[in-house]
Tab-separated table of C-alpha atoms in Angstrom:
chain	number	residue	atom	x	y	z
D	211	MET	CA	-57.060	47.582	-9.724
D	212	ASP	CA	-60.189	47.175	-7.632
D	213	GLU	CA	-59.653	47.456	-3.882
D	214	GLN	CA	-61.844	45.551	-1.482
D	215	ARG	CA	-62.163	46.848	2.056
D	216	VAL	CA	-62.970	44.651	5.019
D	217	ASP	CA	-64.900	46.612	7.635
D	218	ALA	CA	-64.237	45.120	11.053
D	219	LEU	CA	-64.392	48.160	13.327
D	220	PRO	CA	-65.559	47.683	16.921
D	221	THR	CA	-69.038	48.835	17.858
D	222	ALA	CA	-69.628	51.746	20.206
D	223	GLU	CA	-71.056	49.462	22.872
D	224	HIS	CA	-67.636	48.137	23.891
D	225	HIS	CA	-66.298	49.791	27.015
D	226	GLU	CA	-62.825	51.060	27.968
D	227	GLY	CA	-62.751	53.360	24.978
D	228	GLY	CA	-63.361	50.610	22.482
D	229	PHE	CA	-60.620	48.378	23.896
D	230	ARG	CA	-61.092	44.842	25.075
D	231	PRO	CA	-61.651	44.583	28.840
D	232	MET	CA	-58.411	44.764	30.817
D	233	ALA	CA	-59.144	41.508	32.644
D	234	GLU	CA	-59.352	39.697	29.320
D	235	LEU	CA	-56.100	41.307	28.146
D	236	ILE	CA	-54.311	40.009	31.244
D	237	ASP	CA	-55.905	36.587	30.840
D	238	ALA	CA	-54.755	36.451	27.238
D	239	ALA	CA	-51.219	37.380	28.238
D	240	THR	CA	-51.090	34.684	30.898
D	241	ARG	CA	-52.821	32.128	28.642
D	242	ASP	CA	-55.737	31.638	31.039
D	243	VAL	CA	-58.345	32.260	28.375
D	244	ASP	CA	-60.807	30.397	26.190
D	245	ILE	CA	-58.872	29.231	23.131
D	246	SER	CA	-61.819	27.754	21.267
D	247	ARG	CA	-62.463	30.848	19.155
D	248	GLY	CA	-61.514	30.090	15.564
D	249	GLY	CA	-61.669	26.338	16.158
D	250	PRO	CA	-59.004	23.639	16.345
D	251	HIS	CA	-57.678	24.317	12.836
D	252	TYR	CA	-57.215	28.070	13.193
D	253	GLY	CA	-53.530	27.751	14.047
D	254	GLU	CA	-52.837	25.759	10.890
D	255	LEU	CA	-54.755	28.339	8.849
D	256	VAL	CA	-52.513	31.058	10.238
D	257	GLU	CA	-49.374	28.994	9.610
D	258	GLN	CA	-50.331	28.299	6.008
D	259	THR	CA	-51.048	32.010	5.542
D	260	ARG	CA	-47.618	32.849	6.927
D	261	ALA	CA	-46.083	30.259	4.590
D	262	LEU	CA	-47.837	31.957	1.656
D	263	MET	CA	-46.497	35.349	2.763
D	264	ASP	CA	-42.972	33.908	2.971
D	265	ARG	CA	-43.191	32.555	-0.573
D	266	VAL	CA	-44.723	35.674	-2.081
D	267	ARG	CA	-41.946	37.753	-0.485
D	268	LEU	CA	-39.331	36.100	-2.710
D	269	SER	CA	-41.396	34.822	-5.626
D	270	SER	CA	-40.887	35.811	-9.256
D	271	PRO	CA	-43.787	33.994	-10.936
D	272	SER	CA	-44.406	33.504	-14.606
D	273	ASP	CA	-47.462	35.241	-16.037
D	274	ASP	CA	-49.355	31.966	-16.104
D	275	LEU	CA	-48.525	31.176	-12.482
D	276	ALA	CA	-49.396	34.702	-11.369
D	277	LEU	CA	-52.782	34.542	-13.088
D	278	GLU	CA	-53.486	31.096	-11.631
D	279	ALA	CA	-52.541	32.277	-8.130
D	280	ILE	CA	-54.674	35.406	-8.487
D	281	THR	CA	-57.690	33.285	-9.458
D	282	LEU	CA	-57.193	30.979	-6.484
D	283	LEU	CA	-56.708	33.887	-4.087
D	284	LYS	CA	-59.847	35.634	-5.345
D	285	GLU	CA	-61.817	32.443	-4.784
D	286	LEU	CA	-60.369	32.036	-1.297
D	287	ASN	CA	-61.044	35.676	-0.391
D	288	ALA	CA	-64.643	35.276	-1.531
D	289	LYS	CA	-65.024	32.263	0.756
D	290	LEU	CA	-63.401	34.059	3.689
D	291	ASP	CA	-65.735	37.041	3.249
D	292	GLY	CA	-68.409	34.983	4.950
D	293	ALA	CA	-66.210	34.460	8.011
D	294	VAL	CA	-65.233	38.111	8.605
D	295	VAL	CA	-66.297	39.402	12.038
D	296	ASP	CA	-65.586	42.550	14.034
D	297	GLU	CA	-62.255	42.703	15.850
D	298	TRP	CA	-63.789	41.764	19.205
D	299	SER	CA	-65.133	38.500	17.822
D	300	ALA	CA	-61.949	37.566	15.937
D	301	PRO	CA	-59.641	34.948	17.475
D	302	THR	CA	-56.519	37.070	17.030
D	303	TRP	CA	-56.431	38.474	20.549
D	304	THR	CA	-57.679	35.434	22.477
D	305	ARG	CA	-55.586	32.604	21.061
D	306	ALA	CA	-52.752	32.677	23.575
D	307	ASP	CA	-51.996	29.075	22.557
D	308	LEU	CA	-50.716	30.312	19.177
D	309	PRO	CA	-47.659	32.398	18.235
D	310	ALA	CA	-48.463	36.124	18.498
D	311	ARG	CA	-52.005	35.128	19.542
D	312	GLY	CA	-52.603	33.981	15.959
D	313	ASN	CA	-52.245	37.533	14.644
D	314	ILE	CA	-50.546	37.365	11.227
D	315	THR	CA	-49.811	41.106	11.290
D	316	LEU	CA	-47.264	40.468	14.072
D	317	PRO	CA	-43.958	38.619	13.868
D	318	PRO	CA	-44.661	35.232	15.481
D	319	TYR	CA	-43.635	35.101	19.119
D	320	VAL	CA	-44.219	32.815	22.070
D	321	VAL	CA	-44.585	34.347	25.536
D	322	ASP	CA	-42.649	32.456	28.196
D	323	GLU	CA	-43.378	34.777	31.130
D	324	ALA	CA	-45.787	37.679	31.534
D	325	GLY	CA	-46.600	39.673	34.636
D	326	ARG	CA	-46.237	43.027	36.348
D	327	ASP	CA	-42.438	42.657	36.353
D	328	GLY	CA	-42.246	42.259	32.593
D	329	VAL	CA	-42.686	40.022	29.569
D	330	THR	CA	-40.201	37.516	28.181
D	331	ALA	CA	-40.870	36.045	24.756
D	332	ARG	CA	-39.231	34.150	21.904
D	333	VAL	CA	-39.730	35.826	18.532
D	334	THR	CA	-38.781	34.469	15.110
D	335	PHE	CA	-38.579	36.682	12.048
D	336	ARG	CA	-39.382	34.771	8.869
D	337	THR	CA	-38.720	35.286	5.158
D	338	PHE	CA	-41.704	37.648	4.983
D	339	HIS	CA	-39.879	39.955	7.441
D	340	LEU	CA	-36.755	40.181	5.267
D	341	GLY	CA	-35.165	43.599	5.052
D	342	GLY	CA	-32.103	42.661	3.038
D	343	ASN	CA	-29.070	40.407	3.054
D	344	ARG	CA	-30.846	37.760	5.164
D	345	ALA	CA	-31.570	40.238	7.985
D	346	ALA	CA	-34.925	41.189	9.479
D	347	HIS	CA	-36.412	44.518	8.420
D	348	GLY	CA	-36.095	47.172	11.113
D	349	GLY	CA	-39.770	48.055	10.822
D	350	HIS	CA	-40.825	44.525	11.702
D	351	ILE	CA	-38.481	44.609	14.691
D	352	GLY	CA	-40.242	47.790	15.792
D	353	VAL	CA	-43.630	46.073	15.483
D	354	ALA	CA	-42.466	43.254	17.757
D	355	PHE	CA	-41.142	45.732	20.307
D	356	ASP	CA	-44.340	47.810	20.215
D	357	ASP	CA	-46.636	44.848	20.788
D	358	LEU	CA	-44.664	43.305	23.646
D	359	LEU	CA	-43.857	46.645	25.263
D	360	GLY	CA	-47.563	47.402	25.154
D	361	MET	CA	-48.242	44.120	26.903
D	362	ALA	CA	-45.625	44.900	29.541
D	363	ALA	CA	-47.022	48.400	30.088
D	364	ALA	CA	-50.592	47.175	30.421
D	365	LEU	CA	-49.673	44.404	32.842
D	366	HIS	CA	-47.581	46.761	34.963
D	367	ALA	CA	-50.246	49.467	35.081
D	368	GLY	CA	-53.192	47.086	35.279
D	369	ALA	CA	-54.917	49.184	32.636
D	370	VAL	CA	-55.199	49.669	28.900
D	371	THR	CA	-52.397	51.789	27.421
D	372	ARG	CA	-51.556	53.440	24.120
D	373	THR	CA	-48.123	54.003	22.614
D	374	ALA	CA	-47.030	57.631	22.940
D	375	SER	CA	-43.453	57.218	21.746
D	376	LEU	CA	-41.134	54.386	20.783
D	377	THR	CA	-37.409	54.561	20.025
D	378	VAL	CA	-35.499	51.579	18.635
D	379	ASP	CA	-31.711	51.343	18.552
D	380	TYR	CA	-30.352	48.678	16.207
D	381	ARG	CA	-27.138	47.250	17.647
D	382	SER	CA	-26.372	44.366	15.275
D	383	ILE	CA	-27.924	42.257	12.533
D	384	THR	CA	-31.184	40.558	13.484
D	385	PRO	CA	-31.243	37.157	11.753
D	386	LEU	CA	-34.177	35.420	10.126
D	387	ASP	CA	-35.486	31.975	11.082
D	388	THR	CA	-33.804	32.126	14.483
D	389	PRO	CA	-35.607	32.088	17.854
D	390	LEU	CA	-34.614	35.352	19.531
D	391	ARG	CA	-35.198	36.413	23.123
D	392	LEU	CA	-37.183	39.602	23.693
D	393	HIS	CA	-37.518	41.000	27.202
D	394	ALA	CA	-39.846	43.950	27.822
D	395	PHE	CA	-40.451	45.636	31.168
D	396	ALA	CA	-41.668	48.839	32.784
D	397	GLU	CA	-38.988	51.020	34.369
D	398	ARG	CA	-41.371	53.281	36.231
D	399	ILE	CA	-44.862	54.734	36.201
D	400	GLU	CA	-45.667	58.382	36.801
D	401	GLY	CA	-49.378	59.084	36.917
D	402	ARG	CA	-50.715	57.885	33.578
D	403	LYS	CA	-47.242	57.631	32.026
D	404	VAL	CA	-45.607	54.199	31.850
D	405	TYR	CA	-41.922	54.236	30.865
D	406	VAL	CA	-40.816	50.959	29.307
D	407	ARG	CA	-37.705	49.285	27.927
D	408	ALA	CA	-36.944	46.141	25.934
D	409	THR	CA	-34.028	44.184	24.530
D	410	LEU	CA	-33.763	41.685	21.692
D	411	HIS	CA	-30.988	39.081	21.847
D	412	ASP	CA	-29.637	36.331	19.615
D	413	GLY	CA	-27.991	34.239	22.305
D	414	ASP	CA	-25.634	36.638	24.100
D	415	ARG	CA	-25.569	39.104	21.206
D	416	LEU	CA	-27.718	42.220	21.493
D	417	CYS	CA	-29.588	42.774	18.226
D	418	ALA	CA	-31.690	45.781	19.213
D	419	GLU	CA	-33.119	47.611	22.172
D	420	ALA	CA	-36.039	49.948	22.626
D	421	ASN	CA	-37.466	52.433	25.061
D	422	GLY	CA	-40.896	53.927	25.006
D	423	LEU	CA	-43.632	55.835	26.715
D	424	PHE	CA	-47.141	54.412	27.022
D	425	ILE	CA	-50.136	56.315	28.343
D	426	VAL	CA	-52.858	54.778	30.517
D	427	LEU	CA	-56.192	55.620	28.952
D	428	LYS	CA	-59.018	57.287	30.787
D	429	PRO	CA	-62.456	55.650	30.588
D	430	GLY	CA	-63.897	56.232	27.136
D	431	GLN	CA	-60.604	57.210	25.522
D	432	GLN	CA	-59.533	55.506	22.327
């Protein structure tokens, strides 16, 4: 099978160790940011891509259907090749008007509150995130925690951070296709170390909780 690689690495000219500027990160978290990147139909493109991922997750196609889908996907990938940009030019970190900023690698979430005191969001795990028996996969839960804890750490510290450690405790089944409440916040900061916690609830029921350590980067660190 031939593998095609999309090269979208940032260029060396970007500051803060190759990260987007902190001011733009905060703007994106608080939705005060230009949402024109990707155009007015970008959100629907992401949604249709998510819908495809959901279907592929549980599909068992015939040979004919598989071959037809492969042909269509190859054609679509060839068209999208012309739209590939580096990560700093992509819409997936500026589109605060879309679930998970339009980033299909993340479980879709909507941020309700974001500031130095923490981040509160609604996250919905879809069929693509299935682990088994109609429950969300623990790895996808960890991804949601990591992204929103990182946001909470950065907003609390006022600086770019990297994950140093992340521990997730699974307390009960996390359902699919259900808006869940995720609350992430910083407990304390010691020098460059930001200690964070988060909970994930289905109504009053605790599904999972996490604690982590994020490190504030020095200028030029990646």
